[in-house]
Amino acid sequence: KAGVTQTPRYLIKTRGQQVTLSCSPISGHRSVSWYQQTPGQGLQFLFEYFSETQRNKGNFPGRFSGRQFSNSRSEMNVSTLELGDSALYLCASSLRLAGGRTDTQYFGPGTRLTVL
Amino acid sequence: DAKTTQPPSMDCAEGRAANLPCNHSTISGNEYVYWYRQIHSQGPQYIIHGLKNNETNEMASLIITEDRKSSTLILPHATLRDTAVYYCIVRATGANSKLTFGKGITLSVRP
């Protein structure tokens, strides 16, 4: 079974621009979560989507947004990029179990975003 | 979710067992212990998880103490490719799906 795929793998933008990152979950997984990893803050949860609805959100400004499509693919968008948004953005997918619980999360390779 | 404490680093010789400790003294009854590892600049890789019984898979073994306040991840025959940051995470089984990563432990496998 194919793993989580993320595109693009590398991206360079300048301050003030916006960026859209894409994530395709493992087949059959309907929950997609996004994380940001920086040297200073480590791995931090951004948000989770299930059934095209945001179910959970981390402590990030509104410039960070996402969406999920009917085929469970997800995109995240960062508007008005700042230098501090340079990071590895990771997507993870999982099954949704009975009662709203989520199963083990499996991560993609990440998108390395550099903001100049 | 309960917090975890891991030493910052450890090393072991190639071919020997690597025993990675984790403390989670405030773990609740419905919280699982998960282990992930991250090789430089790659996405975290799921290794194993458990609730209270010891678990084993093709990658590793997870030993959880009877009081569940600590656990040990065992890589039975470490190779150079096992050099990575290993994260021990405690996660509830409720609807909140997020994983809370700490700093992890850097395992260096030496030839």
Short mmCIF file of N, CA, C and O in Angstrom, two decimals, chain B residues 6 59 80 92 100 108:
data_model
loop_
_atom_site.label_atom_id
_atom_site.label_comp_id
_atom_site.label_asym_id
_atom_site.label_seq_id
_atom_site.Cartn_x
_atom_site.Cartn_y
_atom_site.Cartn_z
N GLN B 6 12.52 12.08 28.32
CA GLN B 6 13.53 11.21 27.72
C GLN B 6 14.90 11.84 27.89
O GLN B 6 15.02 13.07 27.81
N MET B 59 10.09 -4.33 13.97
CA MET B 59 11.07 -3.27 14.17
C MET B 59 11.64 -3.27 15.59
O MET B 59 12.83 -3.00 15.78
N LEU B 80 23.57 0.96 11.76
CA LEU B 80 23.87 2.38 11.55
C LEU B 80 22.63 3.13 11.08
O LEU B 80 22.47 4.32 11.37
N ALA B 92 -3.98 10.01 24.23
CA ALA B 92 -5.28 9.50 24.67
C ALA B 92 -6.01 8.88 23.49
O ALA B 92 -5.66 9.08 22.33
N THR B 100 1.63 15.07 20.54
CA THR B 100 2.44 16.11 21.16
C THR B 100 3.86 15.60 21.27
O THR B 100 4.15 14.70 22.08
N SER B 108 22.62 7.44 18.64
CA SER B 108 23.74 7.33 17.70
C SER B 108 24.26 5.90 17.76
O SER B 108 24.65 5.44 18.84
#
